[in-house]
CSV table of C-alpha atoms in Angstrom, one decimal:
chain,number,residue,atom,x,y,z
M,20,MET,CA,48.0,36.4,32.5
M,21,LYS,CA,47.7,39.8,30.9
M,22,ARG,CA,47.2,38.2,27.4
M,23,GLN,CA,46.2,34.5,28.2
M,24,GLY,CA,43.2,35.4,30.3
M,25,PRO,CA,41.5,37.6,27.9
M,26,LEU,CA,42.2,35.1,25.2
M,27,ALA,CA,41.0,32.1,27.2
M,28,LEU,CA,37.4,34.2,28.2
M,29,CYS,CA,37.5,35.2,24.3
M,30,PHE,CA,37.6,31.4,23.3
M,31,LEU,CA,35.0,30.5,26.1
M,32,PHE,CA,32.4,33.0,25.5
M,33,GLY,CA,32.6,32.4,21.4
M,34,ILE,CA,32.5,28.5,22.2
M,35,ALA,CA,29.4,28.8,24.4
M,36,LEU,CA,27.6,31.1,22.3
M,37,ILE,CA,28.1,28.9,19.0
M,38,PHE,CA,27.1,25.6,20.9
M,39,THR,CA,24.3,27.0,22.8
M,40,GLN,CA,22.9,28.3,19.6
M,41,PHE,CA,22.9,24.8,18.2
M,42,SER,CA,21.3,23.1,21.2
M,43,PRO,CA,17.5,23.1,22.1
M,44,HIS,CA,18.3,22.0,25.5
M,45,SER,CA,16.7,24.1,28.2
M,46,VAL,CA,20.1,24.3,29.9
M,47,SER,CA,21.6,25.4,27.2
M,48,GLN,CA,19.0,28.2,26.1
M,49,LYS,CA,19.3,29.5,29.7
M,50,LEU,CA,23.2,29.5,29.2
M,51,TYR,CA,22.5,31.3,26.1
M,52,GLU,CA,20.1,33.7,27.5
M,53,GLU,CA,22.5,34.7,30.4
M,54,VAL,CA,25.7,35.0,28.0
M,55,ILE,CA,23.6,37.4,26.0
M,56,ASP,CA,22.7,39.5,29.1
M,57,TRP,CA,26.1,39.6,30.1
M,58,GLY,CA,26.9,41.1,26.7
M,59,LEU,CA,24.4,43.4,27.0
M,60,ILE,CA,25.6,44.8,30.3
M,61,ILE,CA,29.1,45.0,29.4
M,62,THR,CA,28.4,47.0,26.2
M,63,PRO,CA,26.9,50.4,27.9
M,64,PHE,CA,30.4,50.4,29.7
M,65,ALA,CA,32.2,50.9,26.5
M,66,LEU,CA,30.0,53.8,25.3
M,67,VAL,CA,30.7,55.6,28.6
M,68,LEU,CA,34.4,55.0,28.2
M,69,ALA,CA,33.8,56.6,24.5
M,70,VAL,CA,32.2,59.6,26.2
M,71,VAL,CA,34.8,59.9,28.7
M,72,THR,CA,37.2,60.1,25.9
M,73,LEU,CA,35.1,62.6,24.0
M,74,ILE,CA,35.1,64.9,27.0
M,75,GLU,CA,38.5,64.5,27.6
M,76,THR,CA,39.2,65.4,24.1
M,77,HIS,CA,37.1,68.9,24.3
M,78,ILE,CA,38.6,69.6,27.7
M,79,THR,CA,41.8,69.5,25.9
M,80,ARG,CA,40.5,71.9,23.3
M,81,VAL,CA,39.2,74.4,25.8
M,82,ARG,CA,42.0,74.0,28.1
M,83,ARG,CA,44.6,75.0,25.3
M,84,ARG,CA,42.5,77.4,23.6
M,85,THR,CA,42.6,75.7,20.2
M,86,GLU,CA,40.8,77.2,17.3
M,87,HIS,CA,37.0,77.0,17.4
M,88,TRP,CA,37.2,75.8,21.3
M,89,GLN,CA,34.2,77.6,22.2
M,90,TYR,CA,31.9,75.0,20.3
M,91,SER,CA,33.6,72.7,22.6
M,92,LEU,CA,31.1,74.1,25.4
M,93,VAL,CA,28.4,73.5,23.0
M,94,VAL,CA,29.0,70.0,23.1
M,95,PHE,CA,29.2,69.9,26.7
M,96,VAL,CA,25.7,71.9,27.0
M,97,GLY,CA,23.9,69.6,24.6
M,98,MET,CA,25.2,66.5,26.3
M,99,ALA,CA,24.6,67.7,29.9
M,100,VAL,CA,20.9,68.8,29.3
M,101,MET,CA,20.1,65.6,27.6
M,102,VAL,CA,21.9,63.3,30.3
M,103,LEU,CA,20.7,65.4,33.4
M,104,ILE,CA,17.1,65.3,32.5
M,105,GLY,CA,17.2,61.8,30.7
M,106,ILE,CA,18.9,59.5,33.2
M,107,PRO,CA,16.8,60.5,36.1
M,108,PHE,CA,13.6,60.9,34.3
M,109,GLY,CA,13.8,58.6,31.5
M,110,PRO,CA,13.5,58.9,27.5
M,111,GLN,CA,10.1,59.4,28.0
M,112,ASN,CA,10.1,62.7,29.8
M,113,SER,CA,8.7,65.7,27.7
M,114,ILE,CA,11.7,67.7,27.5
M,115,VAL,CA,13.7,64.8,26.5
M,116,GLU,CA,11.3,64.1,23.7
M,117,TRP,CA,11.0,67.5,22.7
M,118,LEU,CA,14.7,67.7,22.2
M,119,TYR,CA,14.8,64.7,20.4
M,120,ASN,CA,11.8,65.7,18.2
M,121,ASN,CA,13.0,69.4,17.5
M,122,VAL,CA,16.6,69.4,17.7
M,123,GLN,CA,18.1,65.7,17.3
M,124,VAL,CA,15.8,64.4,14.3
M,125,PRO,CA,15.3,67.6,12.3
M,126,MET,CA,19.3,68.2,12.5
M,127,ASP,CA,19.9,64.5,11.8
M,128,ALA,CA,17.9,64.7,8.6
M,129,THR,CA,19.2,67.8,7.5
M,130,MET,CA,22.9,66.6,7.8
M,131,PHE,CA,21.8,63.4,5.6
M,132,SER,CA,20.0,65.6,3.2
M,133,LEU,CA,23.2,68.1,2.7
M,134,LEU,CA,24.8,64.8,1.2
M,135,ALA,CA,22.4,65.0,-1.9
M,136,PHE,CA,24.4,68.0,-2.8
M,137,PHE,CA,27.8,66.7,-2.0
M,138,ILE,CA,27.2,63.4,-3.7
M,139,ALA,CA,25.7,65.4,-6.8
M,140,SER,CA,28.9,67.4,-7.0
M,141,ALA,CA,31.1,64.4,-6.7
M,142,ALA,CA,29.4,62.6,-9.2
M,143,TYR,CA,29.7,65.4,-11.8
M,144,ARG,CA,33.5,65.5,-11.2
M,145,ALA,CA,34.0,61.8,-11.0
M,146,PHE,CA,31.4,60.3,-13.3
M,147,ARG,CA,33.1,60.2,-16.7
M,148,ALA,CA,32.3,57.3,-19.1
M,149,ARG,CA,35.9,56.7,-19.9
M,150,THR,CA,35.8,52.8,-19.8
M,151,PHE,CA,32.9,50.4,-20.2
M,152,GLU,CA,32.6,49.5,-16.6
M,153,ALA,CA,32.4,53.5,-15.8
M,154,THR,CA,29.6,53.9,-18.4
M,155,LEU,CA,27.8,50.9,-17.2
M,156,LEU,CA,27.6,52.6,-13.6
M,157,LEU,CA,26.7,55.9,-14.8
M,158,VAL,CA,23.9,54.5,-17.0
M,159,THR,CA,22.7,52.2,-14.1
M,160,ALA,CA,22.9,55.1,-11.5
M,161,MET,CA,20.9,57.4,-14.0
M,162,ILE,CA,18.4,54.7,-14.8
M,163,VAL,CA,17.6,54.1,-11.2
M,164,MET,CA,17.2,57.6,-10.5
M,165,ILE,CA,15.3,58.4,-13.3
M,166,GLY,CA,12.9,55.3,-12.5
M,167,ASN,CA,12.5,56.6,-9.1
M,168,VAL,CA,10.6,59.8,-9.9
M,169,PRO,CA,7.1,60.1,-11.8
M,170,VAL,CA,8.6,62.4,-14.5
M,171,GLY,CA,11.0,59.4,-15.6
M,172,ASP,CA,7.7,57.5,-16.6
M,173,LEU,CA,6.1,60.7,-17.7
M,174,ALA,CA,9.0,61.2,-20.1
M,175,TRP,CA,9.3,57.6,-21.2
M,176,ASN,CA,5.5,57.4,-22.4
M,177,THR,CA,5.8,60.8,-24.0
M,178,VAL,CA,9.3,60.5,-26.0
M,179,LEU,CA,9.5,57.0,-26.0
M,180,SER,CA,6.0,56.5,-26.9
M,181,TRP,CA,6.6,54.1,-30.1
M,182,ILE,CA,8.0,51.3,-27.6
M,183,PRO,CA,5.3,49.0,-26.9
M,184,LEU,CA,5.9,49.4,-23.1
M,185,GLU,CA,4.3,51.3,-20.5
M,186,ASP,CA,6.3,53.1,-17.6
M,187,GLY,CA,9.4,51.6,-18.9
M,188,ALA,CA,11.8,53.9,-16.7
M,189,SER,CA,10.4,52.6,-13.3
M,190,LYS,CA,10.1,49.0,-14.9
M,191,ALA,CA,13.8,49.4,-16.1
M,192,ARG,CA,14.6,50.3,-12.5
M,193,GLN,CA,12.9,47.5,-10.8
M,194,TRP,CA,14.4,44.9,-13.3
M,195,ILE,CA,17.9,46.5,-12.7
M,196,LEU,CA,17.2,46.2,-8.6
M,197,ASP,CA,15.9,42.8,-9.2
M,198,ILE,CA,18.4,41.0,-11.2
M,199,PRO,CA,21.7,42.1,-11.8
M,200,ASN,CA,21.7,44.0,-8.7
M,201,LEU,CA,20.7,41.2,-6.7
M,202,ALA,CA,23.1,38.9,-8.4
M,203,SER,CA,26.0,41.4,-7.4
M,204,ARG,CA,24.8,41.6,-4.0
M,205,ARG,CA,24.5,38.3,-3.2
M,206,GLY,CA,28.0,37.7,-4.6
M,207,ILE,CA,29.3,40.7,-2.3
M,208,ILE,CA,27.2,39.1,0.8
M,209,LEU,CA,28.5,35.5,0.3
M,210,GLY,CA,32.1,36.7,0.1
M,211,VAL,CA,31.8,39.0,3.0
M,212,SER,CA,30.1,36.1,5.2
M,213,LEU,CA,32.6,33.9,4.3
M,214,GLY,CA,35.2,36.3,5.4
M,215,VAL,CA,33.5,37.2,8.9
M,216,ILE,CA,33.0,33.5,9.3
M,217,SER,CA,36.9,32.7,9.1
M,218,GLN,CA,37.9,36.0,10.7
M,219,SER,CA,35.2,34.8,13.7
M,220,ILE,CA,37.0,31.4,14.0
M,221,ARG,CA,40.5,32.7,14.0
M,222,ILE,CA,39.3,35.2,16.7
M,223,ILE,CA,37.9,32.7,18.9
M,224,LEU,CA,40.6,30.2,18.3
M,225,GLY,CA,43.2,32.8,19.5
M,226,ILE,CA,45.0,33.0,16.1
M,227,GLU,CA,43.8,36.6,15.7
M,228,ARG,CA,44.8,38.5,18.6
M,229,SER,CA,45.2,42.2,17.4
M,230,TYR,CA,42.5,43.4,19.7
M,231,LEU,CA,44.8,42.8,22.5
M,232,GLY,CA,47.2,45.8,21.5
M,233,GLY,CA,50.7,45.7,21.9
M,234,GLY,CA,52.9,45.4,24.9
M,235,ASP,CA,52.8,42.0,27.3
X,4,MET,CA,5.7,74.9,22.8
X,5,GLU,CA,5.1,73.4,19.5
X,6,ILE,CA,5.5,76.6,17.6
X,7,PHE,CA,8.9,77.2,19.5
X,8,GLY,CA,9.9,73.6,18.5
X,9,ILE,CA,9.1,74.2,15.0
X,10,TRP,CA,11.4,77.6,15.0
X,11,ILE,CA,14.2,75.9,16.8
X,12,ALA,CA,14.0,72.8,14.2
X,13,SER,CA,13.9,75.3,11.5
X,14,LEU,CA,16.6,77.4,12.7
X,15,LEU,CA,19.0,74.7,13.0
X,16,THR,CA,18.2,73.3,9.8
X,17,LEU,CA,19.0,76.7,8.2
X,18,CYS,CA,22.2,76.9,10.4
X,19,ILE,CA,23.4,73.2,8.7
X,20,TYR,CA,22.3,74.5,5.4
X,21,SER,CA,24.3,77.3,5.5
X,22,PHE,CA,27.5,75.1,5.0
X,23,LEU,CA,26.3,74.9,1.5
X,24,TYR,CA,28.0,78.7,1.0
X,25,ARG,CA,30.8,77.6,3.2
X,26,ASP,CA,32.0,76.6,6.6
X,27,ASN,CA,30.8,79.4,9.2
X,28,PRO,CA,29.8,80.0,13.1
X,29,PHE,CA,26.2,78.7,12.7
X,30,TYR,CA,27.0,75.8,11.1
X,31,ARG,CA,29.7,74.9,13.5
X,32,PHE,CA,27.2,75.6,16.5
X,33,ALA,CA,24.6,73.7,15.0
X,34,GLU,CA,27.2,70.8,14.1
X,35,HIS,CA,28.4,70.5,17.9
X,36,LEU,CA,25.1,70.6,19.4
X,37,PHE,CA,24.0,67.7,17.3
X,38,VAL,CA,27.0,65.9,18.7
X,39,GLY,CA,26.3,67.0,22.0
X,40,ILE,CA,22.6,65.9,22.0
X,41,SER,CA,22.9,63.0,20.3
X,42,VAL,CA,25.7,61.7,22.4
X,43,GLY,CA,23.5,62.4,25.5
X,44,TYR,CA,20.5,60.6,23.9
X,45,SER,CA,22.3,57.4,23.1
X,46,ILE,CA,23.7,57.6,26.8
X,47,VAL,CA,20.2,57.8,28.2
X,48,ILE,CA,18.9,54.9,25.9
X,49,THR,CA,21.7,52.7,26.6
X,50,ILE,CA,21.2,53.1,30.4
X,51,HIS,CA,17.4,52.9,30.4
X,52,GLN,CA,16.9,50.0,27.8
X,53,GLY,CA,20.2,48.2,28.5
X,54,PHE,CA,21.8,48.5,31.8
X,55,ILE,CA,19.0,49.7,34.1
X,56,PRO,CA,16.5,46.5,33.2
X,57,LEU,CA,19.4,44.0,32.7
X,58,ALA,CA,21.7,44.9,35.4
X,59,TRP,CA,20.5,47.4,37.9
X,60,ASN,CA,16.8,46.0,38.4
X,61,PRO,CA,17.8,42.4,39.0
X,62,LEU,CA,20.9,43.2,41.1
X,63,SER,CA,18.8,45.7,43.5
X,64,GLU,CA,16.0,43.1,43.5
X,65,ALA,CA,18.6,40.7,44.9
X,66,MET,CA,19.9,43.0,47.4
X,67,VAL,CA,16.5,43.3,48.6
X,68,ALA,CA,16.1,39.3,48.6
X,69,LEU,CA,19.3,39.1,50.3
X,70,GLY,CA,18.2,41.1,53.0
X,71,THR,CA,14.7,39.2,53.6
X,72,GLN,CA,16.9,36.0,53.5
X,73,ILE,CA,19.3,37.0,56.2
X,74,ARG,CA,16.3,38.0,58.2
X,75,GLY,CA,14.9,34.6,57.8
X,76,GLU,CA,12.0,35.4,55.8
X,77,ALA,CA,12.7,33.5,52.7
X,78,THR,CA,10.4,32.3,50.2
X,79,PRO,CA,10.6,30.7,46.6
X,80,GLU,CA,10.5,34.3,45.2
X,81,THR,CA,13.4,35.6,47.1
X,82,SER,CA,15.3,32.7,46.3
X,83,GLU,CA,14.9,33.2,42.6
X,84,ALA,CA,15.6,36.8,42.8
X,85,LEU,CA,19.0,36.0,44.6
X,86,SER,CA,20.0,34.8,41.3
X,87,GLY,CA,20.2,38.6,40.2
X,88,LEU,CA,23.5,38.8,42.5
X,89,PHE,CA,25.4,37.3,39.4
X,90,LYS,CA,25.1,40.5,37.5
X,91,ILE,CA,27.9,41.8,39.9
X,92,PHE,CA,30.4,39.9,37.3
X,93,PRO,CA,29.3,41.3,34.3
X,94,ILE,CA,29.2,45.2,35.8
X,95,GLY,CA,32.6,44.6,37.3
X,96,ILE,CA,34.2,43.4,33.9
X,97,GLY,CA,32.3,46.4,32.4
X,98,LEU,CA,34.0,48.6,35.1
X,99,LEU,CA,37.4,47.2,33.6
X,100,PHE,CA,36.8,49.5,30.4
X,101,PHE,CA,38.0,52.2,32.9
X,102,ALA,CA,41.1,50.8,33.3
X,103,ARG,CA,42.3,52.7,30.3
X,104,LEU,CA,42.2,55.7,32.1
X,105,SER,CA,45.1,54.5,34.2
X,106,PRO,CA,48.2,53.7,32.3
X,107,ARG,CA,49.8,50.9,34.5
X,108,GLN,CA,46.4,49.3,34.7
X,109,ALA,CA,45.7,50.0,31.0
X,110,TRP,CA,46.1,46.0,30.2
X,111,LEU,CA,42.9,45.5,32.0
X,112,ILE,CA,40.7,46.7,29.6
X,113,ARG,CA,41.8,43.5,27.6
X,114,TYR,CA,39.2,41.5,29.6
X,115,PRO,CA,36.0,43.4,28.5
X,116,ILE,CA,37.2,43.8,25.0
X,117,ALA,CA,38.0,40.0,24.8
X,118,ILE,CA,34.5,39.0,26.1
X,119,LEU,CA,32.8,41.1,23.8
X,120,ILE,CA,34.7,40.1,20.7
X,121,GLY,CA,34.3,36.6,21.6
X,122,PHE,CA,30.7,37.2,22.3
X,123,ASN,CA,30.3,38.9,18.8
X,124,SER,CA,32.2,36.2,16.9
X,125,GLY,CA,30.1,33.5,18.9
X,126,ILE,CA,27.0,35.1,17.5
X,127,ALA,CA,28.3,35.9,14.2
X,128,ILE,CA,29.0,32.4,13.2
X,129,PRO,CA,25.9,30.4,13.6
X,130,ASN,CA,23.7,33.8,12.3
X,131,VAL,CA,25.9,34.5,9.3
X,132,LEU,CA,25.9,31.1,8.1
X,133,ARG,CA,22.2,30.8,8.4
X,134,ALA,CA,21.2,34.1,7.2
X,135,ALA,CA,23.6,35.1,4.6
X,136,ILE,CA,25.2,31.8,3.2
X,137,PHE,CA,22.1,29.5,3.6
X,138,GLU,CA,19.2,31.7,2.7
X,139,GLN,CA,21.2,33.6,0.1
X,140,THR,CA,22.2,30.5,-1.7
X,141,HIS,CA,18.5,28.8,-1.2
X,142,GLY,CA,17.3,31.9,-2.6
X,143,THR,CA,19.3,31.8,-5.6
X,144,LEU,CA,18.9,27.9,-6.2
X,145,THR,CA,15.0,28.0,-5.5
X,146,PRO,CA,14.0,29.2,-8.8
X,147,PHE,CA,15.7,26.4,-10.5
X,148,ALA,CA,13.9,23.6,-8.5
X,149,GLN,CA,10.6,25.7,-9.5
X,150,MET,CA,11.7,25.7,-13.2
X,151,HIS,CA,12.1,22.1,-13.3
X,152,ALA,CA,8.9,21.6,-12.0
X,153,GLY,CA,7.6,23.9,-14.8
X,154,SER,CA,6.0,26.5,-12.7
X,155,MET,CA,7.7,29.6,-13.9
X,156,SER,CA,7.1,32.0,-16.7
X,157,LEU,CA,9.8,32.7,-19.5
X,158,ASP,CA,10.6,36.2,-17.8
X,159,ASP,CA,11.2,34.7,-14.5
X,160,ILE,CA,13.3,32.0,-15.8
X,161,ILE,CA,15.7,34.4,-17.8
X,162,GLY,CA,15.8,36.2,-14.7
X,163,ALA,CA,16.9,33.2,-12.5
X,164,VAL,CA,19.3,32.3,-15.1
X,165,PHE,CA,20.8,35.9,-15.2
X,166,ILE,CA,20.9,36.1,-11.5
X,167,GLY,CA,22.9,32.3,-11.5
X,168,ILE,CA,25.3,33.5,-13.7
X,169,GLY,CA,25.9,37.0,-12.2
X,170,LEU,CA,26.3,35.5,-8.6
X,171,ILE,CA,28.8,33.1,-10.0
X,172,CYS,CA,30.8,35.5,-12.1
X,173,THR,CA,30.9,37.9,-9.0
X,174,LEU,CA,32.2,35.3,-6.9
X,175,ILE,CA,35.0,34.3,-9.6
X,176,TYR,CA,35.7,38.0,-9.4
X,177,PHE,CA,36.5,37.7,-5.6
X,178,PHE,CA,38.3,34.4,-6.1
X,179,PHE,CA,42.1,35.2,-6.1
X,180,SER,CA,43.6,31.6,-5.8
X,181,VAL,CA,43.2,31.3,-9.6
X,182,GLU,CA,45.0,33.6,-11.8
X,183,HIS,CA,42.3,35.7,-14.0
X,184,GLN,CA,43.3,34.9,-17.4
X,185,GLY,CA,41.4,32.6,-20.0
X,186,PRO,CA,38.1,31.8,-19.5
X,187,VAL,CA,38.4,32.8,-15.7
X,188,GLY,CA,39.4,36.2,-16.9
X,189,TRP,CA,36.4,36.7,-19.1
X,190,LEU,CA,34.1,35.5,-16.0
X,191,SER,CA,35.6,37.7,-13.8
X,192,LYS,CA,35.2,40.7,-16.2
X,193,ILE,CA,31.4,39.6,-16.3
X,194,GLY,CA,31.7,39.9,-12.7
X,195,ILE,CA,32.9,43.2,-12.5
X,196,ALA,CA,30.0,44.6,-15.0
X,197,PHE,CA,27.5,43.2,-12.6
X,198,LEU,CA,29.4,44.6,-9.8
X,199,MET,CA,29.2,47.9,-11.6
X,200,VAL,CA,25.4,47.6,-11.9
X,201,GLY,CA,25.3,46.8,-8.6
X,202,PHE,CA,27.2,50.1,-7.3
X,203,GLY,CA,25.4,52.1,-9.7
X,204,ALA,CA,22.0,50.9,-8.5
X,205,ALA,CA,23.3,51.3,-4.8
X,206,PHE,CA,24.5,55.0,-5.8
X,207,GLY,CA,21.2,55.9,-7.5
X,208,ASN,CA,19.3,54.7,-4.6
X,209,THR,CA,21.6,56.7,-2.2
X,210,VAL,CA,21.3,59.9,-4.1
X,211,MET,CA,17.5,59.6,-4.4
X,212,GLY,CA,17.1,58.6,-0.6
X,213,ARG,CA,19.1,61.8,0.3
X,214,VAL,CA,17.1,64.0,-2.2
X,215,ALA,CA,14.0,62.6,-0.6
X,216,LEU,CA,15.1,64.0,3.0
X,217,LEU,CA,16.0,67.4,1.1
X,218,ILE,CA,12.6,67.6,-0.3
X,219,HIS,CA,11.0,66.6,3.3
X,220,ARG,CA,13.4,69.2,4.9
X,221,THR,CA,12.4,72.0,2.2
X,222,GLY,CA,8.8,71.1,2.8
X,223,PHE,CA,9.2,71.4,6.5
X,224,LEU,CA,10.5,74.8,6.2
X,225,ILE,CA,8.1,76.0,3.6
X,226,ASN,CA,4.9,74.4,5.2
X,227,ASP,CA,5.6,74.1,9.0
X,228,TRP,CA,8.1,77.0,9.4
X,229,LEU,CA,6.7,79.8,7.2
X,230,GLY,CA,3.0,78.6,8.0
X,231,THR,CA,3.8,80.0,11.4
X,232,ILE,CA,4.6,83.4,10.1
X,233,PHE,CA,2.3,83.8,7.2
């Protein structure tokens, strides 16, 4: 029961969702909507469990006074303010919106913009045109970056004015994105998709059971 | 309040950029605040946009309908609302996630996990087949049909052939059932070249996306924040 029950439920839910998506019958559609609702109702509990684990981790840090434990209190304050105001009054509440617009969004954008520096420094260290493949990657990245900014076309029209092609930098970038990039992307998407389908079939049929964990 | 918001956003932005010098208390404060606020906001959104409309509201309406039914004042609407009582099952299954907190009952967590994994696998198979495999193959082959109909320019024909060759070579590179020697080896090498161009393009786009964010944040600091001072 500890393993067979979950495996049977996994099979039932998987099969139900596959068949109901192919059948246009109203009963099938009703069942599909109900199963989707069940999935959407169960998922938030996983998030709550994740939050409980996060809280446990930070409580342990505070209790053991590990290095920088004080910052765990900042996590609690941020979370508590958002939850205590957001749950009773909803995400449209003015304080929640203010926190979202003036704290979360700016920090989110800044965190991602910080990556610009690290990517640039990593690329400087890692990008060496040692092999043909590495050179191809480097040249493509340079063309895409240069073609993305107006100065790329300006430089092209000024320095390479003898070539009978206007705005060549942005055109080269667009060609790379539309043709070779698309070909490789499609290859990757097709490969990944076949992998997803085969793995999903293995899970539904109970061949793949690693998600059940160890023990009996 | 708006100026106060600009100041808070600017100071937090500067706190995060201070990491470019080195790890410091300002960055750690902003980082931990970001984690707390983001987690709190995701809880609020999940509860208000998922749990309340899908589980709480139907269940509470069903409870009211049940009371009406017991008092003998049933209407067709109350009978319909009673179906909300079935929401108790997914809520009960969801609560099994918390079994993990008890070492002896931790195995019960397998039930919600198995349901969610079966659920996502069931959704994935038809959707991936439709959106990724059929649509991508269709997108690759359609230009050849247009080519046959004679409605394509030379540029488009070259592009379509190039995409076809690139796709086949990339797939051959990922096909490990045959040893990559001879013609297969050459085609696989062409596949690697296409992949490198794809990775280079992805890298270039990622860098430009991050730089655009950096420009946006710098613009915010210069125009909005310094605009409140000078």
